Short mmCIF file of C-alpha atoms in Angstrom, two decimals:
data_model
loop_
_atom_site.label_atom_id
_atom_site.label_comp_id
_atom_site.label_asym_id
_atom_site.label_seq_id
_atom_site.Cartn_x
_atom_site.Cartn_y
_atom_site.Cartn_z
CA UNK A 1 89.13 113.06 104.55
CA UNK A 2 91.30 116.58 102.51
CA UNK A 3 90.03 118.81 104.31
CA UNK A 4 89.48 121.60 102.60
CA UNK A 5 86.68 122.22 99.81
CA UNK A 6 85.89 118.48 101.85
CA UNK A 7 85.24 118.76 105.67
CA UNK A 8 85.20 122.65 105.38
CA UNK A 9 84.64 125.08 102.93
CA UNK A 10 85.88 125.21 99.45
CA UNK A 11 88.97 127.36 99.24
CA UNK A 12 89.30 126.53 94.79
CA UNK A 13 85.96 128.44 95.37
CA UNK A 14 87.12 131.80 97.97
CA UNK A 15 90.14 132.19 95.26
CA UNK A 16 87.61 132.27 92.70
CA UNK A 17 85.59 134.49 94.35
CA UNK A 18 88.24 136.43 95.12
CA UNK A 19 89.44 136.58 91.30
CA UNK A 20 85.94 137.26 89.64
CA UNK A 21 85.76 140.18 91.68
CA UNK A 22 88.99 142.21 90.71
CA UNK A 23 88.09 141.24 87.17
CA UNK A 24 91.37 138.68 86.71
CA UNK A 25 91.42 134.94 85.51
CA UNK A 26 90.17 132.59 87.78
CA UNK A 27 94.38 132.20 89.24
CA UNK A 28 93.58 128.49 90.80
CA UNK A 29 95.52 126.94 87.91
CA UNK A 30 98.41 129.21 88.97
CA UNK A 31 98.27 127.71 92.08
CA UNK A 32 98.19 123.88 91.23
CA UNK A 33 101.51 124.82 89.57
CA UNK A 34 102.69 127.13 91.43
CA UNK A 35 106.41 126.34 92.92
CA UNK A 36 105.90 128.80 95.03
CA UNK A 37 102.74 127.65 96.39
CA UNK A 38 104.32 123.97 96.56
CA UNK A 39 107.19 125.01 98.66
CA UNK A 40 104.48 127.28 100.87
CA UNK A 41 102.61 123.77 101.77
CA UNK A 42 105.63 121.94 102.95
CA UNK A 43 106.70 124.08 104.95
CA UNK A 44 109.36 125.29 102.73
CA UNK A 45 108.72 128.78 102.32
CA UNK A 46 107.37 131.32 105.15
CA UNK A 47 104.18 133.09 104.88
CA UNK A 48 104.89 136.40 105.01
CA UNK A 49 107.96 135.04 102.14
CA UNK A 50 104.93 133.55 99.40
CA UNK A 51 103.05 137.13 98.53
CA UNK A 52 106.64 138.30 96.94
CA UNK A 53 107.67 135.14 95.47
CA UNK A 54 104.29 134.31 93.61
CA UNK A 55 104.39 137.64 92.31
CA UNK A 56 107.66 137.23 91.61
CA UNK A 57 106.85 133.59 89.58
CA UNK A 58 103.67 135.41 87.80
CA UNK A 59 106.28 137.98 85.87
CA UNK A 60 108.95 135.13 85.51
CA UNK A 61 106.16 133.02 83.74
CA UNK A 62 104.19 135.67 82.24
CA UNK A 63 100.99 135.28 84.36
CA UNK A 64 99.43 139.04 83.64
CA UNK A 65 96.52 139.09 86.06
CA UNK A 66 99.05 137.20 88.52
CA UNK A 67 101.49 140.55 87.88
CA UNK A 68 97.89 142.84 87.35
CA UNK A 69 97.45 141.89 91.08
CA UNK A 70 100.52 143.16 92.82
CA UNK A 71 101.78 142.78 96.26
CA UNK A 72 99.40 144.22 98.57
CA UNK A 73 96.59 142.16 96.20
CA UNK A 74 98.54 138.72 96.72
CA UNK A 75 98.91 139.40 99.95
CA UNK A 76 94.64 140.26 100.19
CA UNK A 77 94.92 136.67 98.56
CA UNK A 78 96.32 134.73 101.04
CA UNK A 79 94.65 136.07 103.70
CA UNK A 80 90.85 135.00 101.79
CA UNK A 81 93.01 131.31 101.48
CA UNK A 82 94.43 131.95 104.84
CA UNK A 83 90.33 132.72 105.90
CA UNK A 84 88.35 129.85 104.97
CA UNK A 85 87.73 127.73 107.71
CA UNK A 86 83.53 126.78 107.83
CA UNK A 87 83.19 124.37 108.97
CA UNK A 88 81.36 121.77 107.09
CA UNK A 89 78.73 120.25 109.69
CA UNK A 90 77.59 117.27 108.04
CA UNK A 91 81.51 116.04 107.60
CA UNK A 92 81.84 116.40 110.48
CA UNK A 93 79.36 114.38 112.22
CA UNK A 94 80.24 111.70 109.46
CA UNK A 95 84.09 111.47 110.33
CA UNK A 96 82.45 111.41 114.63
CA UNK A 97 79.59 108.40 113.24
CA UNK A 98 83.04 106.67 111.22
CA UNK A 99 84.86 106.74 114.24
CA UNK A 100 81.81 105.60 116.51
CA UNK A 101 81.91 102.40 114.64
CA UNK A 102 85.35 101.71 114.80
CA UNK A 103 86.52 103.27 111.25
CA UNK A 104 89.78 104.92 111.21
CA UNK A 105 89.44 107.78 109.61
CA UNK A 106 92.63 110.08 108.62
CA UNK A 107 93.01 114.10 107.66
CA UNK A 108 95.74 114.60 104.23
CA UNK A 109 95.64 118.21 103.54
CA UNK A 110 98.07 119.94 101.91
CA UNK A 111 98.62 122.98 104.57
CA UNK A 112 101.35 125.27 105.88
CA UNK A 113 102.51 125.98 108.62
CA UNK A 114 101.99 129.40 110.33
CA UNK A 115 102.40 130.86 113.53
CA UNK A 116 99.10 131.25 114.96
CA UNK A 117 97.37 133.05 118.23
CA UNK A 118 97.27 130.67 121.50
CA UNK A 119 92.73 130.97 120.99
CA UNK A 120 93.70 129.52 117.01
CA UNK A 121 96.00 127.20 117.65
CA UNK A 122 93.45 125.83 120.52
CA UNK A 123 91.08 126.33 118.25
CA UNK A 124 93.31 123.97 115.78
CA UNK A 125 93.87 121.61 118.05
CA UNK A 126 90.40 120.60 118.42
CA UNK A 127 90.00 120.43 114.96
CA UNK A 128 92.75 118.05 114.91
CA UNK A 129 91.21 115.53 117.53
CA UNK A 130 88.66 115.56 115.80
CA UNK A 131 90.96 112.83 113.57
CA UNK A 132 92.44 109.61 114.13
CA UNK A 133 95.74 110.57 112.30
CA UNK A 134 96.05 114.30 111.09
CA UNK A 135 98.32 114.10 107.67
CA UNK A 136 100.10 117.24 106.75
CA UNK A 137 101.93 118.89 103.99
CA UNK A 138 103.92 121.23 106.32
CA UNK A 139 104.65 118.47 108.88
CA UNK A 140 105.98 115.93 106.76
CA UNK A 141 107.65 118.13 103.73
CA UNK A 142 105.18 115.86 101.04
CA UNK A 143 102.52 117.01 99.35
CA UNK A 144 98.85 115.83 97.05
CA UNK A 145 99.80 114.25 94.43
CA UNK A 146 102.99 113.04 95.49
CA UNK A 147 102.96 109.10 96.01
CA UNK A 148 104.83 108.98 98.49
CA UNK A 149 102.18 111.56 101.41
CA UNK A 150 99.64 108.36 100.07
CA UNK A 151 102.41 105.84 101.03
CA UNK A 152 102.86 107.63 104.04
CA UNK A 153 99.06 108.12 105.18
CA UNK A 154 98.48 104.09 104.81
CA UNK A 155 101.67 103.93 106.54
CA UNK A 156 100.80 105.95 109.35
CA UNK A 157 96.71 104.11 109.16
CA UNK A 158 98.02 100.91 109.28
CA UNK A 159 96.37 99.65 106.13
CA UNK A 160 96.66 98.10 102.95
CA UNK A 161 95.65 100.83 100.04
CA UNK A 162 92.53 98.07 99.10
CA UNK A 163 90.56 99.28 101.78
CA UNK A 164 91.08 102.51 102.58
CA UNK A 165 88.66 105.37 101.25
CA UNK A 166 90.07 108.46 99.82
CA UNK A 167 87.97 111.98 99.55
CA UNK A 168 90.04 114.92 98.11
CA UNK A 169 88.05 118.12 95.40
CA UNK A 170 90.84 118.08 93.72
CA UNK A 171 90.50 115.04 90.24
CA UNK A 172 94.46 115.51 90.10
CA UNK A 173 95.04 114.73 93.62
CA UNK A 174 92.90 111.55 93.39
CA UNK A 175 94.56 109.62 90.31
CA UNK A 176 97.83 108.53 91.94
CA UNK A 177 95.70 107.31 94.91
CA UNK A 178 93.46 105.54 93.34
CA UNK A 179 96.67 104.11 90.88
CA UNK A 180 97.86 102.98 94.11
CA UNK A 181 94.84 100.64 94.21
CA UNK A 182 92.86 103.23 96.92
CA UNK A 183 89.03 103.53 96.11
CA UNK A 184 88.94 107.71 95.52
CA UNK A 185 85.47 110.01 95.58
CA UNK A 186 85.51 113.06 94.04
CA UNK A 187 83.98 115.57 96.16
CA UNK A 188 82.35 118.49 94.13
CA UNK A 189 81.50 122.01 94.95
CA UNK A 190 79.66 123.97 92.20
CA UNK A 191 77.07 124.30 94.38
CA UNK A 192 77.14 124.62 97.83
CA UNK A 193 74.98 121.37 98.51
CA UNK A 194 76.55 118.97 95.73
CA UNK A 195 79.58 117.92 98.50
CA UNK A 196 76.71 116.32 99.72
CA UNK A 197 76.66 113.59 97.12
CA UNK A 198 80.19 112.82 97.34
CA UNK A 199 78.98 111.22 100.72
CA UNK A 200 76.01 109.72 99.89
CA UNK A 201 78.79 107.52 98.19
CA UNK A 202 80.96 107.57 100.50
CA UNK A 203 77.43 105.48 102.68
CA UNK A 204 77.37 103.15 100.01
CA UNK A 205 80.67 101.62 100.82
CA UNK A 206 80.90 102.02 104.18
CA UNK A 207 77.55 100.73 104.62
CA UNK A 208 76.63 103.37 107.28
CA UNK A 209 74.38 105.74 107.05
CA UNK A 210 76.46 109.55 107.55
CA UNK A 211 73.91 111.90 105.55
CA UNK A 212 70.40 111.68 107.96
CA UNK A 213 69.74 115.12 109.74
CA UNK A 214 68.90 112.73 112.52
CA UNK A 215 72.53 111.78 113.52
#
């Protein structure tokens, strides 16, 4: 499972809303290709350094709306991204049910390392404990969609590609996994409940009820 946009609400949606409120073009496209963002996700850049690096990259690449955002705006946007932690109860129940029935469940996420206060660290530890494995870009120094990241996941879980199913909300992240033979499911977030369609597809593959309200 990817985390943001799958197990939790989508940061992509939050970024798009932030840009709309400021009457800027959607900066998701820039972030997908941003070398500064990629370095942040590999823990090759400190959290506090990103806003300045992103602004500089926008200036160099001619991303005018990123330039208009300014340094404080990039700091605000990073806080928005950081604050997307709303977990989806249906997904959490599905993960629990999968594990109860003998499936090995892993998180495979692009994230960033940052200092956390004790209460936040405890909450993160509880979240990690929901999975058998928590595979993250900031620890591995690899990120989706690099094929090596998926290979690391398979080796960590201890399974072959055709035995694995991967859910992600970004099609670009699914393509390398599919090319390796992993079953992939795109999680869409165009309306609040749309992600449930992906869970229904997962039900069909694992032959286990995951979406019923009684679970």
